Amino acid sequence: MAESAEAPKLVYLVTGGCGFLGEHVVRMLLEQEPRLRELRVFDLHLSSWLEELKTGPVQVTPIQGDVTQAHQVAAAVSGAHVVIHTAGLVDVFGRASPETIYKVNVQGTQNVIEACVQTGTRFLVYTSSMEVVGPNVKGQPFYRGNEDTPYEALHKHPYPQSKAQAERLVLQANGRKVQGGLPLVTCALRPTGIYGEGHQIMRDFYLQGLRLGSRLFRAIPASVEHGRVYVGNVAWMHVLVARELEPRAELMGGQVYFCYDKSPYKSYEDFNMEFLGPCGLRLVGTRPLLPYWLLMLLATLNALLQWLLRPLLLYAPLLNPYTLAIANTTFTVSTNKAQRHFGYEPLFSWEDSRTRTILWVQGSTQ
Ligand SMILES: NC(=O)c1ccc[n+]([C@@H]2O[C@H](COP(=O)([O-])OP(=O)(O)OC[C@H]3O[C@@H](n4cnc5c(N)ncnc54)[C@H](O)[C@@H]3O)[C@@H](O)[C@H]2O)c1
Ligand SMILES: C[C@@H](CO)CCC[C@@H](C)[C@H]1CC[C@H]2[C@@H]3[C@H](O)C=C4C[C@@H](O)CC[C@]4(C)[C@H]3CC[C@]12C
């Protein structure tokens, strides 16, 4: 990947490139990576917006495929210089079985690693998650911690378990010899809760607020901090890591980086109100309207209903014991590791991130 003034020659592959984060990574690469010749976008479901990207100077190649199918992954990876693996099953609501979550997140990641090794691709960037660390099952707070902060990463839920296992696989693969004899260089990015254009849960809260007479009711104490990061900055971190992995392989190989920016530290609900407020909603209550034990009872009832109804229909509300526990446990990061290791500075200020998100929420329901 040596720097050159010649014609662009790099081939990148983005798995999950049609997802919420994946779309931003794809667009950011096209804007910010001048050395790109071809961009392969691999996803289970290809989006129609890919068509509009085909007219630009970079060859955009949509590949409909499944990361659980090793041969499909190997075919997509073959000849790529860099793989950005964002594909994953993001499910904390009980929509998919634990087996399916494991298959996509863990087996899918193993397939990506093996494909790199077999085909000689040397640089792999993995989208991990804050959830590989916490909140843990003990509900211990992680207050403005960094990549080296001691914390017991104990999980029972299949999503964080699968992300943690996949991250381990990626980091252990650093240094493995790929086809041709050179070492694989890997690293993992751990976003906190991502927000921005395309964030469906934000949209769901907006629609719920509209249905409730332009109100939402506070359920989480304002003092519980929940880490959030703007999708454009997460995408920018992926682009920078992909670019710097070769020249800084010694330093960055096998490393993890939290994704961060200047988004303020707030509770999950107060943070959402930064966008939903200007869209006309208000958050009722300075304290949770229902006590925690009652919310936990409702969340447990939801889980029970989900189980009972499963043979008939999929009942997967936002509130369940796991999501309540995450929202109720402080988890925020404060670090500059990405800045020290590869010169990351957020591309979007908090004001920009906020404005872009508000405009998206306003436009998303019309
Ligand atoms: N959304 C967040 O707040 C957040 C926070 C931290 C980490 N992450 C991680 O970021 C990544 C992207 O998350 P997202 O929020 O954009 O989710 P998303 O569901 O919007 O995107 C995931 C994409 O992966 C694709 N995909 C799923 N299964 C696949 C398979 N078997 N084969 C190929 N493609 C498949 C989906 O079609 C989708 O386009 C995930 O790995 C997730 O764990 C997300
Ligand atoms: C109790 C409700 C009252 O309003 C609020 C429930 C909110 C939850 C649905 C969300 C609270 C925290 C979110 C998660 C967090 O931001 C980090 C995540 C990591 C990422 O890898 C996947 C998404 C998520 C698990 C995210 C999902 C939604 C929440 C649980």
Short mmCIF file of C-alpha atoms and ligand atoms in Angstrom, two decimals:
data_model
loop_
_atom_site.label_atom_id
_atom_site.label_comp_id
_atom_site.label_asym_id
_atom_site.label_seq_id
_atom_site.Cartn_x
_atom_site.Cartn_y
_atom_site.Cartn_z
CA MET A 1 0.00 0.00 0.00
CA ALA A 2 2.88 2.41 -0.62
CA GLU A 3 1.92 6.06 -1.19
CA SER A 4 2.14 7.04 -4.85
CA ALA A 5 1.14 9.83 -7.19
CA GLU A 6 0.16 7.23 -9.79
CA ALA A 7 -3.31 6.04 -10.70
CA PRO A 8 -5.36 4.78 -7.74
CA LYS A 9 -4.78 1.08 -7.26
CA LEU A 10 -6.19 -0.11 -3.97
CA VAL A 11 -9.06 -2.55 -3.64
CA TYR A 12 -11.12 -2.37 -0.44
CA LEU A 13 -13.86 -4.69 0.72
CA VAL A 14 -16.51 -3.55 3.21
CA THR A 15 -18.65 -6.35 4.64
CA GLY A 16 -22.04 -5.22 5.90
CA GLY A 17 -21.59 -2.21 3.62
CA CYS A 18 -25.33 -1.62 3.32
CA GLY A 19 -25.96 -1.38 7.06
CA PHE A 20 -26.29 1.75 9.20
CA LEU A 21 -22.55 2.07 9.85
CA GLY A 22 -21.50 0.26 6.67
CA GLU A 23 -23.15 2.83 4.39
CA HIS A 24 -21.28 5.65 6.13
CA VAL A 25 -18.00 3.74 5.82
CA VAL A 26 -18.61 3.17 2.11
CA ARG A 27 -19.44 6.84 1.46
CA MET A 28 -16.54 8.04 3.61
CA LEU A 29 -14.08 5.82 1.72
CA LEU A 30 -15.26 7.25 -1.59
CA GLU A 31 -14.82 10.79 -0.26
CA GLN A 32 -11.62 10.39 1.72
CA GLU A 33 -9.50 7.61 0.20
CA PRO A 34 -7.94 8.91 -3.03
CA ARG A 35 -5.91 5.73 -3.56
CA LEU A 36 -9.01 3.63 -4.05
CA ARG A 37 -9.50 1.88 -7.39
CA GLU A 38 -12.25 -0.54 -6.49
CA LEU A 39 -14.65 -0.67 -3.56
CA ARG A 40 -16.42 -3.97 -2.99
CA VAL A 41 -19.59 -3.76 -0.95
CA PHE A 42 -20.58 -7.14 0.48
CA ASP A 43 -23.92 -7.59 2.19
CA LEU A 44 -26.74 -10.06 2.67
CA HIS A 45 -29.12 -7.42 1.31
CA LEU A 46 -27.89 -4.91 -1.26
CA SER A 47 -29.38 -1.39 -1.07
CA SER A 48 -30.63 0.60 -4.04
CA TRP A 49 -28.43 3.64 -3.16
CA LEU A 50 -25.42 1.64 -4.36
CA GLU A 51 -26.56 2.33 -7.92
CA GLU A 52 -25.92 6.07 -7.58
CA LEU A 53 -22.31 5.38 -6.50
CA LYS A 54 -21.53 3.50 -9.67
CA THR A 55 -21.11 6.66 -11.75
CA GLY A 56 -18.09 7.96 -9.78
CA PRO A 57 -14.39 7.45 -10.58
CA VAL A 58 -14.02 4.47 -8.21
CA GLN A 59 -15.37 1.13 -9.35
CA VAL A 60 -18.07 0.19 -6.83
CA THR A 61 -18.78 -3.54 -6.91
CA PRO A 62 -21.89 -4.72 -5.04
CA ILE A 63 -21.62 -8.33 -3.87
CA GLN A 64 -24.68 -10.00 -2.47
CA GLY A 65 -23.39 -12.62 -0.06
CA ASP A 66 -23.47 -14.17 3.38
CA VAL A 67 -20.49 -14.04 5.75
CA THR A 68 -21.45 -17.45 7.10
CA GLN A 69 -20.67 -18.94 3.68
CA ALA A 70 -16.88 -19.34 3.58
CA HIS A 71 -16.66 -19.71 -0.20
CA GLN A 72 -18.64 -16.51 -0.81
CA VAL A 73 -16.41 -14.61 1.60
CA ALA A 74 -13.22 -15.97 0.03
CA ALA A 75 -14.39 -14.99 -3.46
CA ALA A 76 -15.16 -11.44 -2.27
CA VAL A 77 -11.87 -11.06 -0.38
CA SER A 78 -9.66 -12.42 -3.15
CA GLY A 79 -7.52 -9.60 -4.54
CA ALA A 80 -8.56 -7.03 -1.90
CA HIS A 81 -5.82 -5.07 -0.13
CA VAL A 82 -7.91 -4.19 2.90
CA VAL A 83 -11.02 -5.71 4.45
CA ILE A 84 -13.26 -3.66 6.73
CA HIS A 85 -15.51 -6.17 8.45
CA THR A 86 -18.59 -4.40 9.81
CA ALA A 87 -21.17 -7.09 8.97
CA GLY A 88 -22.84 -8.40 12.05
CA LEU A 89 -26.10 -9.38 13.59
CA VAL A 90 -26.94 -6.55 15.99
CA ASP A 91 -29.63 -8.05 18.16
CA VAL A 92 -30.27 -7.37 21.82
CA PHE A 93 -34.04 -7.69 21.44
CA GLY A 94 -34.38 -11.46 20.99
CA ARG A 95 -35.21 -11.31 17.29
CA ALA A 96 -32.63 -13.93 16.30
CA SER A 97 -31.63 -17.13 18.08
CA PRO A 98 -28.32 -17.25 19.98
CA GLU A 99 -27.15 -19.84 17.41
CA THR A 100 -27.79 -17.45 14.52
CA ILE A 101 -26.06 -14.58 16.33
CA TYR A 102 -23.06 -16.81 16.95
CA LYS A 103 -23.00 -18.06 13.37
CA VAL A 104 -23.01 -14.58 11.83
CA ASN A 105 -20.83 -12.76 14.35
CA VAL A 106 -18.29 -15.43 15.24
CA GLN A 107 -18.26 -17.95 12.38
CA GLY A 108 -18.67 -15.08 9.90
CA THR A 109 -15.63 -13.33 11.36
CA GLN A 110 -13.61 -16.56 11.32
CA ASN A 111 -14.52 -16.93 7.63
CA VAL A 112 -13.26 -13.41 6.94
CA ILE A 113 -9.96 -14.14 8.71
CA GLU A 114 -9.46 -17.43 6.86
CA ALA A 115 -10.29 -15.75 3.57
CA CYS A 116 -7.60 -13.12 4.20
CA VAL A 117 -5.07 -15.85 5.02
CA GLN A 118 -5.95 -17.98 2.00
CA THR A 119 -6.05 -15.17 -0.54
CA GLY A 120 -3.13 -13.08 0.72
CA THR A 121 -5.05 -10.03 2.02
CA ARG A 122 -2.91 -8.43 4.70
CA PHE A 123 -5.03 -5.77 6.39
CA LEU A 124 -8.19 -6.44 8.36
CA VAL A 125 -10.19 -3.87 10.34
CA TYR A 126 -12.92 -5.31 12.55
CA THR A 127 -15.93 -3.37 13.88
CA SER A 128 -16.18 -4.57 17.44
CA SER A 129 -18.31 -2.91 20.11
CA MET A 130 -18.12 -1.30 23.54
CA GLU A 131 -20.18 -4.33 24.58
CA VAL A 132 -17.16 -6.63 24.42
CA VAL A 133 -16.16 -4.80 27.60
CA GLY A 134 -19.48 -3.88 29.18
CA PRO A 135 -21.78 -3.12 30.86
CA ASN A 136 -21.11 -6.47 32.51
CA VAL A 137 -23.60 -8.82 34.17
CA LYS A 138 -22.77 -7.29 37.57
CA GLY A 139 -23.93 -3.89 36.38
CA GLN A 140 -20.64 -2.27 37.40
CA PRO A 141 -20.15 1.26 36.06
CA PHE A 142 -17.41 2.01 33.55
CA TYR A 143 -16.96 5.74 34.07
CA ARG A 144 -14.98 7.51 31.33
CA GLY A 145 -12.62 4.58 31.05
CA ASN A 146 -10.07 3.85 28.36
CA GLU A 147 -8.69 0.78 26.58
CA ASP A 148 -6.52 -0.07 29.61
CA THR A 149 -9.08 0.48 32.36
CA PRO A 150 -9.47 -2.72 34.41
CA TYR A 151 -13.03 -4.03 34.17
CA GLU A 152 -14.56 -7.47 34.55
CA ALA A 153 -15.98 -8.21 31.09
CA LEU A 154 -18.54 -10.83 32.12
CA HIS A 155 -21.43 -11.45 29.72
CA LYS A 156 -24.38 -13.79 29.48
CA HIS A 157 -26.18 -12.30 26.50
CA PRO A 158 -25.35 -13.82 23.08
CA TYR A 159 -24.69 -10.48 21.36
CA PRO A 160 -21.85 -9.23 23.60
CA GLN A 161 -20.55 -12.78 23.97
CA SER A 162 -20.38 -13.18 20.20
CA LYS A 163 -18.75 -9.78 19.65
CA ALA A 164 -16.15 -10.53 22.35
CA GLN A 165 -15.34 -13.90 20.84
CA ALA A 166 -15.09 -12.45 17.35
CA GLU A 167 -12.83 -9.65 18.56
CA ARG A 168 -10.53 -12.20 20.21
CA LEU A 169 -10.31 -14.15 16.94
CA VAL A 170 -9.39 -11.01 15.03
CA LEU A 171 -6.71 -9.96 17.50
CA GLN A 172 -5.24 -13.46 17.73
CA ALA A 173 -5.00 -13.57 13.94
CA ASN A 174 -2.64 -10.59 13.94
CA GLY A 175 0.72 -11.81 12.69
CA ARG A 176 -0.55 -14.96 11.00
CA LYS A 177 1.19 -15.59 7.69
CA VAL A 178 -1.08 -14.99 4.71
CA GLN A 179 -0.69 -16.52 1.24
CA GLY A 180 2.67 -15.24 0.00
CA GLY A 181 4.26 -15.38 3.45
CA LEU A 182 3.66 -11.85 4.77
CA PRO A 183 1.97 -11.25 8.14
CA LEU A 184 -1.69 -10.37 8.57
CA VAL A 185 -2.23 -7.05 10.38
CA THR A 186 -5.51 -6.73 12.27
CA CYS A 187 -7.14 -4.36 14.68
CA ALA A 188 -10.55 -3.79 16.26
CA LEU A 189 -12.62 -0.64 16.70
CA ARG A 190 -15.07 -0.50 19.58
CA PRO A 191 -17.85 2.04 19.03
CA THR A 192 -20.08 3.00 21.95
CA GLY A 193 -23.75 3.56 21.02
CA ILE A 194 -23.65 4.93 17.47
CA TYR A 195 -26.10 7.66 16.44
CA GLY A 196 -26.65 9.69 13.30
CA GLU A 197 -28.35 9.48 9.93
CA GLY A 198 -29.87 6.04 9.50
CA HIS A 199 -30.16 5.21 13.23
CA GLN A 200 -33.39 3.22 13.30
CA ILE A 201 -33.78 3.09 17.11
CA MET A 202 -33.69 6.90 17.24
CA ARG A 203 -36.40 6.95 14.62
CA ASP A 204 -38.44 4.41 16.63
CA PHE A 205 -38.24 6.62 19.72
CA TYR A 206 -39.32 9.61 17.62
CA LEU A 207 -42.36 7.75 16.27
CA GLN A 208 -43.21 6.46 19.74
CA GLY A 209 -43.03 10.04 21.08
CA LEU A 210 -45.35 11.28 18.34
CA ARG A 211 -47.84 8.53 19.19
CA LEU A 212 -47.70 9.57 22.88
CA GLY A 213 -48.67 13.18 22.13
CA SER A 214 -45.14 14.49 21.43
CA ARG A 215 -43.90 13.19 24.78
CA LEU A 216 -41.55 10.55 26.06
CA PHE A 217 -41.50 9.48 29.68
CA ARG A 218 -38.24 9.33 31.56
CA ALA A 219 -37.30 5.79 32.58
CA ILE A 220 -33.56 6.14 33.25
CA PRO A 221 -32.00 8.39 35.93
CA ALA A 222 -30.34 11.43 34.34
CA SER A 223 -27.15 10.62 36.29
CA VAL A 224 -26.47 7.38 34.37
CA GLU A 225 -24.00 8.22 31.59
CA HIS A 226 -24.22 6.29 28.33
CA GLY A 227 -21.44 6.60 25.75
CA ARG A 228 -22.48 7.72 22.27
CA VAL A 229 -20.51 8.48 19.13
CA TYR A 230 -21.51 10.00 15.80
CA VAL A 231 -21.66 7.58 12.88
CA GLY A 232 -19.61 9.87 10.60
CA ASN A 233 -16.77 9.91 13.11
CA VAL A 234 -16.93 6.12 13.52
CA ALA A 235 -16.74 5.78 9.74
CA TRP A 236 -13.81 8.23 9.62
CA MET A 237 -11.96 6.16 12.22
CA HIS A 238 -12.42 3.07 10.06
CA VAL A 239 -11.02 4.88 7.00
CA LEU A 240 -8.02 6.17 8.95
CA VAL A 241 -7.26 2.81 10.54
CA ALA A 242 -7.47 1.09 7.16
CA ARG A 243 -5.06 3.65 5.74
CA GLU A 244 -2.57 3.60 8.60
CA LEU A 245 -2.45 -0.16 9.24
CA GLU A 246 0.37 -0.71 6.78
CA PRO A 247 2.72 2.13 7.69
CA ARG A 248 2.06 1.67 11.42
CA ALA A 249 1.68 -2.12 11.48
CA GLU A 250 4.11 -2.52 14.40
CA LEU A 251 2.18 -0.10 16.58
CA MET A 252 -1.40 -0.79 15.52
CA GLY A 253 -1.42 -4.53 14.77
CA GLY A 254 -3.46 -6.47 17.34
CA GLN A 255 -4.71 -3.30 19.04
CA VAL A 256 -8.21 -2.23 20.10
CA TYR A 257 -9.50 1.34 19.93
CA PHE A 258 -12.66 2.77 21.43
CA CYS A 259 -14.49 5.06 18.99
CA TYR A 260 -14.99 8.49 20.49
CA ASP A 261 -15.67 12.09 19.59
CA LYS A 262 -16.91 15.25 21.29
CA SER A 263 -20.48 14.01 21.87
CA PRO A 264 -21.49 15.03 25.41
CA TYR A 265 -21.76 12.59 28.31
CA LYS A 266 -25.44 12.16 29.11
CA SER A 267 -28.00 9.51 29.94
CA TYR A 268 -29.35 7.53 26.98
CA GLU A 269 -32.66 9.43 27.06
CA ASP A 270 -31.23 12.89 27.67
CA PHE A 271 -28.83 12.35 24.81
CA ASN A 272 -31.67 11.32 22.47
CA MET A 273 -33.50 14.51 23.47
CA GLU A 274 -30.65 16.54 21.92
CA PHE A 275 -32.23 15.48 18.61
CA LEU A 276 -35.81 14.66 19.51
CA GLY A 277 -36.27 17.94 21.42
CA PRO A 278 -35.69 20.10 18.32
CA CYS A 279 -38.06 17.72 16.48
CA GLY A 280 -40.85 18.73 18.87
CA LEU A 281 -40.75 16.04 21.58
CA ARG A 282 -40.31 16.61 25.29
CA LEU A 283 -39.09 14.25 27.98
CA VAL A 284 -41.51 14.19 30.88
CA GLY A 285 -40.06 13.97 34.39
CA THR A 286 -36.80 14.98 36.00
CA ARG A 287 -36.68 11.53 37.60
CA PRO A 288 -37.84 8.16 36.26
CA LEU A 289 -41.63 8.00 36.45
CA LEU A 290 -41.58 4.32 37.39
CA PRO A 291 -39.28 2.79 40.03
CA TYR A 292 -36.53 0.52 38.72
CA TRP A 293 -38.10 -2.63 40.20
CA LEU A 294 -41.35 -1.97 38.32
CA LEU A 295 -39.52 -1.35 35.04
CA MET A 296 -37.59 -4.57 35.57
CA LEU A 297 -40.87 -6.38 36.18
CA LEU A 298 -42.29 -4.98 32.92
CA ALA A 299 -39.08 -5.89 31.10
CA THR A 300 -39.28 -9.43 32.49
CA LEU A 301 -42.93 -9.68 31.45
CA ASN A 302 -41.89 -8.65 27.95
CA ALA A 303 -39.29 -11.43 27.93
CA LEU A 304 -41.89 -13.93 29.13
CA LEU A 305 -44.38 -12.79 26.49
CA GLN A 306 -41.69 -13.09 23.84
CA TRP A 307 -41.08 -16.67 24.89
CA LEU A 308 -44.77 -17.58 25.06
CA LEU A 309 -45.63 -16.00 21.72
CA ARG A 310 -42.58 -17.29 19.85
CA PRO A 311 -44.44 -20.21 18.22
CA LEU A 312 -47.02 -17.75 16.86
CA LEU A 313 -45.27 -14.45 16.23
CA LEU A 314 -42.13 -12.46 16.95
CA TYR A 315 -42.67 -10.11 19.88
CA ALA A 316 -39.47 -8.07 20.32
CA PRO A 317 -40.04 -4.76 22.13
CA LEU A 318 -37.15 -2.40 22.95
CA LEU A 319 -37.59 -2.99 26.68
CA ASN A 320 -36.26 -6.28 28.05
CA PRO A 321 -34.13 -7.06 31.10
CA TYR A 322 -30.92 -6.80 29.08
CA THR A 323 -31.63 -3.47 27.36
CA LEU A 324 -32.90 -2.02 30.65
CA ALA A 325 -29.69 -3.08 32.35
CA ILE A 326 -27.50 -1.54 29.63
CA ALA A 327 -29.42 1.73 29.65
CA ASN A 328 -29.25 1.81 33.47
CA THR A 329 -25.51 1.25 33.82
CA THR A 330 -22.98 3.98 33.33
CA PHE A 331 -20.63 3.16 30.46
CA THR A 332 -18.59 6.00 28.98
CA VAL A 333 -15.14 6.29 27.50
CA SER A 334 -12.49 8.95 27.70
CA THR A 335 -9.38 8.15 25.70
CA ASN A 336 -6.98 9.56 23.14
CA LYS A 337 -5.44 6.27 22.01
CA ALA A 338 -6.70 6.65 18.43
CA GLN A 339 -5.20 10.14 18.28
CA ARG A 340 -1.85 8.89 19.60
CA HIS A 341 -1.66 5.81 17.40
CA PHE A 342 -2.97 7.05 14.07
CA GLY A 343 -3.64 10.75 14.37
CA TYR A 344 -7.44 10.52 14.65
CA GLU A 345 -9.35 13.73 15.26
CA PRO A 346 -13.13 13.73 14.87
CA LEU A 347 -14.10 14.89 11.38
CA PHE A 348 -17.48 16.17 12.60
CA SER A 349 -17.89 18.54 15.53
CA TRP A 350 -20.64 17.86 18.07
CA GLU A 351 -22.66 20.74 16.56
CA ASP A 352 -22.40 19.25 13.05
CA SER A 353 -23.22 15.75 14.28
CA ARG A 354 -26.24 17.09 16.12
CA THR A 355 -27.54 19.15 13.20
CA ARG A 356 -27.12 16.31 10.72
CA THR A 357 -28.93 13.90 13.02
CA ILE A 358 -31.81 16.32 13.68
CA LEU A 359 -32.26 16.91 9.94
CA TRP A 360 -32.31 13.17 9.36
CA VAL A 361 -34.88 12.50 12.11
CA GLN A 362 -37.09 15.30 10.75
CA GLY A 363 -36.84 13.93 7.21
CA SER A 364 -37.03 10.25 8.06
CA THR A 365 -40.76 10.16 8.72
CA GLN A 366 -41.91 12.18 5.70
N1 LIG B 1 -25.25 0.41 16.08
C1 LIG B 1 -24.45 0.54 17.11
O1 LIG B 1 -24.71 1.31 18.03
C2 LIG B 1 -23.16 -0.25 17.17
C3 LIG B 1 -22.31 0.01 18.25
C4 LIG B 1 -21.11 -0.71 18.33
C5 LIG B 1 -20.78 -1.64 17.36
N2 LIG B 1 -21.63 -1.88 16.34
C6 LIG B 1 -21.21 -2.87 15.33
O2 LIG B 1 -21.16 -2.21 14.08
C7 LIG B 1 -21.46 -3.12 13.04
C8 LIG B 1 -22.54 -2.55 12.17
O3 LIG B 1 -23.69 -2.32 12.97
P1 LIG B 1 -24.95 -1.51 12.45
O4 LIG B 1 -25.52 -0.79 13.61
O5 LIG B 1 -24.57 -0.76 11.22
O6 LIG B 1 -25.93 -2.71 12.11
P2 LIG B 1 -26.80 -2.95 10.81
O7 LIG B 1 -27.70 -4.09 11.13
O8 LIG B 1 -27.42 -1.69 10.34
O9 LIG B 1 -25.73 -3.41 9.75
C9 LIG B 1 -25.20 -4.69 9.69
C10 LIG B 1 -25.11 -5.09 8.24
O10 LIG B 1 -24.59 -6.42 8.19
C11 LIG B 1 -25.34 -7.15 7.25
N3 LIG B 1 -25.34 -8.56 7.59
C12 LIG B 1 -25.95 -9.17 8.61
N4 LIG B 1 -25.77 -10.48 8.55
C13 LIG B 1 -25.01 -10.71 7.46
C14 LIG B 1 -24.48 -11.87 6.86
N5 LIG B 1 -24.74 -13.08 7.35
N6 LIG B 1 -23.74 -11.74 5.75
C15 LIG B 1 -23.50 -10.52 5.21
N7 LIG B 1 -23.97 -9.39 5.73
C16 LIG B 1 -24.72 -9.48 6.84
C17 LIG B 1 -26.76 -6.60 7.35
O11 LIG B 1 -27.51 -6.89 6.18
C18 LIG B 1 -26.49 -5.13 7.55
O12 LIG B 1 -26.47 -4.44 6.34
C19 LIG B 1 -21.85 -4.43 13.71
O13 LIG B 1 -20.77 -5.31 13.64
C20 LIG B 1 -22.14 -4.04 15.14
O14 LIG B 1 -21.88 -5.08 16.02
C21 LIG B 1 -22.81 -1.20 16.21
C1 LIG B 2 -35.52 1.51 29.01
C2 LIG B 2 -35.82 2.30 27.77
C3 LIG B 2 -36.52 3.55 28.19
O1 LIG B 2 -36.57 4.60 27.31
C4 LIG B 2 -34.59 2.58 27.00
C5 LIG B 2 -34.07 1.35 26.28
C6 LIG B 2 -32.95 1.78 25.39
C7 LIG B 2 -32.22 0.59 24.75
C8 LIG B 2 -33.08 0.03 23.65
C9 LIG B 2 -30.85 1.07 24.28
C10 LIG B 2 -30.03 1.60 25.47
C11 LIG B 2 -28.58 1.34 25.15
C12 LIG B 2 -28.58 0.81 23.74
C13 LIG B 2 -27.38 -0.02 23.29
C14 LIG B 2 -26.06 0.72 23.44
O2 LIG B 2 -26.15 2.04 22.92
C15 LIG B 2 -24.92 0.06 22.79
C16 LIG B 2 -25.07 -0.92 21.87
C17 LIG B 2 -23.84 -1.57 21.37
C18 LIG B 2 -23.90 -1.99 19.94
O3 LIG B 2 -22.86 -2.88 19.66
C19 LIG B 2 -25.22 -2.53 19.48
C20 LIG B 2 -26.38 -1.66 19.92
C21 LIG B 2 -26.39 -1.44 21.44
C22 LIG B 2 -26.59 -2.78 22.12
C23 LIG B 2 -27.54 -0.46 21.82
C24 LIG B 2 -28.93 -1.11 21.58
C25 LIG B 2 -30.09 -0.29 22.16
C26 LIG B 2 -29.90 0.04 23.64
C27 LIG B 2 -29.91 -1.24 24.47
#
